Every structure is written in structure tokens, then in C-alpha cells.
Amino acid sequence: MNDLSGFPITRKWPARHPDRLQLYSLPTPNGVKVSIALEETGLPYEVHRVSFDTRDQLSPEFVSLSPNNKIPAILDPQGPSGQPLALFESGAILVYLAAKTDQLMPQDLAARYETLQWLMWQMGGVGPMFGQVGYFHKFAGKDHEDKRPRDRYVAEARRLLAVLDKRLSDRTWVMGDEYTIADIAIFPWVNNLVGFYGAADLVAWSDHSHVQRALQTFIARPAVQRGLAIPPRQ
């Protein structure tokens, strides 16, 4: 078993089970991507709550692992060649977990790259745009008198939903019949947009029946239900 005591993050969040993958996160759309993937793959892990209320994400210990001070981050005591590996950025972590377990990614090389294409689509488009809708519709931005910023992000969110709806018009999941990290990356953000952000009417949610169906199928998965609640709210 590898010793994790050399990683500063373990001073703030001691590993009770240092043989397990350590997850530092919150149940946000980006955070639950990783907890869902861990639940889907069955990898043993230990979760640590990074509280925004106490600005944990800005602590030296957390920044030592995640220099961009964003959750989620992981520390795997059994990384490549048996050495500990620290990773931040949810997309990179999803790729790593898929490779580590040989799950949630197609075996065919071309299909693997296509899966990565949709993962990057989420990282570069869905996450940033849906997040801005949340800011201008639910959070501080809602008080702006000028609604042009909100409307600009709403329009882009609608466009992205239309792209996804077309993709899902003749398939169960983004990659067809196979459930992959692309789905795990995309659907927590869709769920947040129409759920927590309360933006369903703004983004014309009723016009995207294929996305609605896929989201319901996603939410019904037991591993997804568990992952959405990790770390537990205090």
C-alpha cells in the first residue's frame, strides 16, 4: 500500500482508508460526474467534502492537488505503475477512471475518439453555457436590469440542447446503445439546468423530447442516484 502522507491534502482531509481512491468534491454538476463514474465502475473510494462555505477550495492543501482551485479532484494510491496519481478536472478524471477500469468507453478505437469528442463538447460548451444561465437566472446575475447577457446564454443553451436532442433522436445514449463517460459528463448538467437552476421554461425544455427521455433513463440508474448525493449534504 502506498503512503499518501507526502501529499499536503491529506493533512486537511486525512485518509481513513489510504488504500482507496480519495475523492475531494461536492455534489455539483462537475462533482457528481466523478462520484457517478465511481459508483458505476465499482471502484472503492473514500470521499472528502470540500466546503465552499468555508472556502476549502482556496486552502493551500486543496490547491496543492488542484491548482485551479476547482472541484472535483482525486488522489489514487494505485495509479499507473502502482504509484499514487493526483488529478483535477472532471473530464480528465472520467477518462482516467474509464481507462483504469476498462469500463464506460467503447473498445473500438474510432468510437473511443467519438466518445471523447462528446466529452469535450460538454466541457467546452454545455458546462460553461449552462452555468452562465444559472448565474443570470438563479444567482446574483438575476438582479441585472440588462437582460441581454442572460438572453445570450439562454439562446446558446437552447442551441446546445437542440444539438443533443438531434443526436439522441435515434439512439438510447450519446454513443448509441453503449452508456459511456460522455453521458456521465453531459446529463448532470442537463439535470441541473432544468432542475436546480429552474430554467426549463427559459430553454424551451418541452421542445427536446429525446433529451427528456434520455435524462429520465439516466436518473433512473441506481449508480446515478447514489452518485448525485455524494458527498452527502451537511
Short mmCIF file of C-alpha atoms in Angstrom, two decimals:
data_model
loop_
_atom_site.label_atom_id
_atom_site.label_comp_id
_atom_site.label_asym_id
_atom_site.label_seq_id
_atom_site.Cartn_x
_atom_site.Cartn_y
_atom_site.Cartn_z
CA MET A 1 0.00 0.00 0.00
CA ASN A 2 1.35 3.41 -0.96
CA ASP A 3 1.89 6.09 1.69
CA LEU A 4 -0.22 9.19 0.98
CA SER A 5 1.17 11.27 3.85
CA GLY A 6 3.50 13.11 1.47
CA PHE A 7 0.52 14.78 -0.20
CA PRO A 8 -0.38 18.00 1.68
CA ILE A 9 -4.10 17.49 1.00
CA THR A 10 -4.13 14.52 3.38
CA ARG A 11 -3.22 16.84 6.25
CA LYS A 12 -6.54 18.66 5.92
CA TRP A 13 -8.51 15.58 4.87
CA PRO A 14 -6.79 12.52 6.42
CA ALA A 15 -7.34 9.27 4.55
CA ARG A 16 -9.11 6.79 6.79
CA HIS A 17 -8.73 4.21 4.02
CA PRO A 18 -5.43 5.08 2.28
CA ASP A 19 -5.69 2.01 0.07
CA ARG A 20 -8.76 3.51 -1.65
CA LEU A 21 -9.05 6.24 -4.24
CA GLN A 22 -9.57 9.58 -2.49
CA LEU A 23 -12.26 11.90 -3.90
CA TYR A 24 -12.41 15.59 -2.98
CA SER A 25 -15.70 17.02 -4.16
CA LEU A 26 -19.18 18.47 -3.72
CA PRO A 27 -22.50 17.41 -5.33
CA THR A 28 -22.32 19.97 -8.13
CA PRO A 29 -22.75 19.05 -11.83
CA ASN A 30 -18.98 18.69 -12.22
CA GLY A 31 -18.53 16.99 -8.88
CA VAL A 32 -21.16 14.30 -9.39
CA LYS A 33 -19.66 13.29 -12.73
CA VAL A 34 -16.86 11.62 -10.82
CA SER A 35 -18.95 10.17 -7.98
CA ILE A 36 -21.34 8.69 -10.56
CA ALA A 37 -18.45 7.19 -12.54
CA LEU A 38 -17.01 5.70 -9.35
CA GLU A 39 -20.38 4.23 -8.43
CA GLU A 40 -20.83 2.85 -11.94
CA THR A 41 -17.40 1.22 -12.06
CA GLY A 42 -17.47 -0.14 -8.52
CA LEU A 43 -14.04 1.20 -7.61
CA PRO A 44 -13.61 1.51 -3.84
CA TYR A 45 -13.16 5.13 -2.83
CA GLU A 46 -13.26 7.50 0.10
CA VAL A 47 -14.98 10.85 -0.24
CA HIS A 48 -14.00 14.16 1.34
CA ARG A 49 -16.29 17.19 1.30
CA VAL A 50 -14.70 20.40 0.02
CA SER A 51 -16.93 23.05 1.54
CA PHE A 52 -17.37 26.27 -0.39
CA ASP A 53 -18.95 27.81 2.72
CA THR A 54 -15.59 27.66 4.49
CA ARG A 55 -13.61 28.30 1.29
CA ASP A 56 -11.93 24.91 1.42
CA GLN A 57 -11.27 25.13 -2.30
CA LEU A 58 -8.85 28.00 -1.67
CA SER A 59 -6.91 26.28 1.09
CA PRO A 60 -3.22 25.55 0.42
CA GLU A 61 -3.89 21.86 0.94
CA PHE A 62 -6.56 21.69 -1.74
CA VAL A 63 -4.67 23.92 -4.17
CA SER A 64 -1.66 21.61 -3.80
CA LEU A 65 -3.76 18.96 -5.54
CA SER A 66 -6.00 21.16 -7.70
CA PRO A 67 -4.09 24.32 -8.66
CA ASN A 68 -7.17 25.72 -10.41
CA ASN A 69 -8.96 25.53 -7.02
CA LYS A 70 -11.97 23.77 -8.56
CA ILE A 71 -13.63 20.52 -7.55
CA PRO A 72 -13.53 17.63 -8.16
CA ALA A 73 -10.06 16.22 -7.64
CA ILE A 74 -8.80 12.73 -6.88
CA LEU A 75 -5.78 11.06 -5.39
CA ASP A 76 -5.42 7.45 -6.47
CA PRO A 77 -2.94 5.45 -4.35
CA GLN A 78 -2.83 2.82 -7.07
CA GLY A 79 -2.12 4.90 -10.15
CA PRO A 80 -0.11 3.92 -13.24
CA SER A 81 2.83 1.62 -12.42
CA GLY A 82 1.42 1.29 -8.92
CA GLN A 83 2.36 4.84 -7.95
CA PRO A 84 -0.04 7.45 -6.48
CA LEU A 85 -1.63 9.76 -9.03
CA ALA A 86 -3.29 13.12 -8.32
CA LEU A 87 -5.73 14.53 -10.89
CA PHE A 88 -8.01 17.53 -11.19
CA GLU A 89 -10.53 18.47 -13.96
CA SER A 90 -13.62 16.28 -14.15
CA GLY A 91 -13.15 15.38 -17.82
CA ALA A 92 -9.59 14.17 -17.27
CA ILE A 93 -10.72 12.17 -14.24
CA LEU A 94 -13.51 10.50 -16.24
CA VAL A 95 -11.05 9.45 -18.95
CA TYR A 96 -8.68 8.12 -16.31
CA LEU A 97 -11.37 6.10 -14.50
CA ALA A 98 -12.60 4.63 -17.77
CA ALA A 99 -9.06 3.56 -18.70
CA LYS A 100 -8.28 2.25 -15.22
CA THR A 101 -11.36 0.01 -15.10
CA ASP A 102 -11.79 -0.67 -18.83
CA GLN A 103 -15.40 0.48 -18.48
CA LEU A 104 -17.60 3.30 -19.80
CA MET A 105 -15.61 3.64 -23.05
CA PRO A 106 -16.09 1.74 -26.33
CA GLN A 107 -13.50 -0.86 -27.23
CA ASP A 108 -13.45 0.26 -30.86
CA LEU A 109 -10.78 2.94 -31.28
CA ALA A 110 -12.85 5.16 -33.60
CA ALA A 111 -15.79 5.04 -31.19
CA ARG A 112 -13.46 5.94 -28.32
CA TYR A 113 -12.42 9.12 -30.08
CA GLU A 114 -16.05 9.90 -30.86
CA THR A 115 -16.85 9.50 -27.17
CA LEU A 116 -14.03 11.90 -26.31
CA GLN A 117 -15.45 14.31 -28.88
CA TRP A 118 -18.74 14.47 -26.98
CA LEU A 119 -16.93 14.71 -23.67
CA MET A 120 -15.07 17.77 -24.99
CA TRP A 121 -18.37 19.16 -26.29
CA GLN A 122 -19.70 19.08 -22.75
CA MET A 123 -16.55 20.54 -21.22
CA GLY A 124 -16.26 23.38 -23.72
CA GLY A 125 -19.93 24.15 -24.32
CA VAL A 126 -22.58 22.64 -22.08
CA GLY A 127 -20.87 23.27 -18.74
CA PRO A 128 -19.84 26.90 -19.31
CA MET A 129 -23.06 27.93 -21.07
CA PHE A 130 -25.48 26.18 -18.73
CA GLY A 131 -23.52 27.55 -15.79
CA GLN A 132 -23.95 31.10 -17.08
CA VAL A 133 -27.69 30.53 -17.46
CA GLY A 134 -27.71 29.54 -13.80
CA TYR A 135 -25.80 32.65 -12.79
CA PHE A 136 -28.08 35.05 -14.66
CA HIS A 137 -31.33 33.23 -13.89
CA LYS A 138 -30.93 31.92 -10.32
CA PHE A 139 -27.95 33.58 -8.69
CA ALA A 140 -26.55 37.14 -8.44
CA GLY A 141 -26.89 37.86 -12.15
CA LYS A 142 -30.68 37.70 -11.95
CA ASP A 143 -30.68 41.19 -10.46
CA HIS A 144 -29.06 42.73 -13.54
CA GLU A 145 -31.52 45.05 -15.21
CA ASP A 146 -29.93 44.44 -18.61
CA LYS A 147 -31.23 41.00 -19.68
CA ARG A 148 -29.05 40.76 -22.78
CA PRO A 149 -26.34 38.68 -21.06
CA ARG A 150 -28.94 36.24 -19.76
CA ASP A 151 -30.65 36.02 -23.13
CA ARG A 152 -27.36 35.40 -24.91
CA TYR A 153 -26.59 32.37 -22.70
CA VAL A 154 -30.17 31.12 -22.83
CA ALA A 155 -30.03 31.15 -26.64
CA GLU A 156 -26.78 29.18 -26.60
CA ALA A 157 -28.19 26.70 -24.08
CA ARG A 158 -31.19 26.14 -26.35
CA ARG A 159 -28.87 25.58 -29.31
CA LEU A 160 -26.82 23.04 -27.38
CA LEU A 161 -29.95 21.21 -26.24
CA ALA A 162 -31.08 21.05 -29.87
CA VAL A 163 -27.74 19.53 -30.87
CA LEU A 164 -28.09 16.91 -28.14
CA ASP A 165 -31.75 16.25 -28.98
CA LYS A 166 -30.87 15.53 -32.59
CA ARG A 167 -28.05 13.23 -31.52
CA LEU A 168 -30.42 11.27 -29.29
CA SER A 169 -33.26 11.11 -31.81
CA ASP A 170 -32.28 7.62 -32.99
CA ARG A 171 -30.25 6.22 -30.10
CA THR A 172 -30.54 5.44 -26.40
CA TRP A 173 -27.33 7.15 -25.33
CA VAL A 174 -24.94 9.63 -26.88
CA MET A 175 -22.90 6.76 -28.32
CA GLY A 176 -25.84 4.54 -29.20
CA ASP A 177 -26.68 1.53 -27.07
CA GLU A 178 -23.49 1.88 -25.01
CA TYR A 179 -23.53 4.05 -21.90
CA THR A 180 -20.27 5.98 -21.62
CA ILE A 181 -18.43 8.78 -19.86
CA ALA A 182 -19.99 11.13 -22.42
CA ASP A 183 -23.40 10.53 -20.84
CA ILE A 184 -21.97 10.85 -17.34
CA ALA A 185 -20.45 14.21 -18.31
CA ILE A 186 -23.49 15.65 -20.07
CA PHE A 187 -26.59 14.67 -18.13
CA PRO A 188 -25.71 16.07 -14.68
CA TRP A 189 -25.55 19.49 -16.36
CA VAL A 190 -28.86 18.96 -18.16
CA ASN A 191 -30.43 17.85 -14.89
CA ASN A 192 -29.08 20.93 -13.11
CA LEU A 193 -30.27 23.29 -15.83
CA VAL A 194 -33.91 22.24 -15.66
CA GLY A 195 -33.90 21.22 -12.01
CA PHE A 196 -31.77 23.25 -9.60
CA TYR A 197 -31.50 26.27 -11.92
CA GLY A 198 -35.23 26.16 -12.70
CA ALA A 199 -34.61 27.20 -16.30
CA ALA A 200 -36.85 24.70 -18.09
CA ASP A 201 -39.22 27.33 -19.49
CA LEU A 202 -36.36 29.63 -20.49
CA VAL A 203 -34.63 26.95 -22.58
CA ALA A 204 -37.83 25.54 -24.13
CA TRP A 205 -37.36 22.20 -22.39
CA SER A 206 -40.63 20.84 -23.79
CA ASP A 207 -39.16 21.04 -27.31
CA HIS A 208 -36.44 18.48 -26.51
CA SER A 209 -38.29 15.21 -26.06
CA HIS A 210 -35.32 12.97 -26.84
CA VAL A 211 -33.17 14.69 -24.21
CA GLN A 212 -36.05 14.42 -21.73
CA ARG A 213 -36.30 10.68 -22.33
CA ALA A 214 -32.54 10.14 -22.00
CA LEU A 215 -32.34 12.24 -18.84
CA GLN A 216 -35.11 10.19 -17.22
CA THR A 217 -33.29 6.97 -18.14
CA PHE A 218 -30.05 8.39 -16.74
CA ILE A 219 -31.62 9.50 -13.44
CA ALA A 220 -33.23 6.07 -13.01
CA ARG A 221 -29.85 4.31 -12.84
CA PRO A 222 -29.09 3.23 -9.25
CA ALA A 223 -25.43 4.31 -9.54
CA VAL A 224 -26.54 7.75 -10.74
CA GLN A 225 -28.96 8.14 -7.85
CA ARG A 226 -26.19 7.28 -5.39
CA GLY A 227 -23.61 9.47 -7.13
CA LEU A 228 -25.87 12.53 -7.18
CA ALA A 229 -25.87 12.54 -3.37
CA ILE A 230 -22.08 12.26 -2.88
CA PRO A 231 -20.68 13.84 -0.80
CA PRO A 232 -23.80 13.95 1.40
CA ARG A 233 -25.12 17.42 2.15
CA GLN A 234 -24.41 18.53 5.71
#
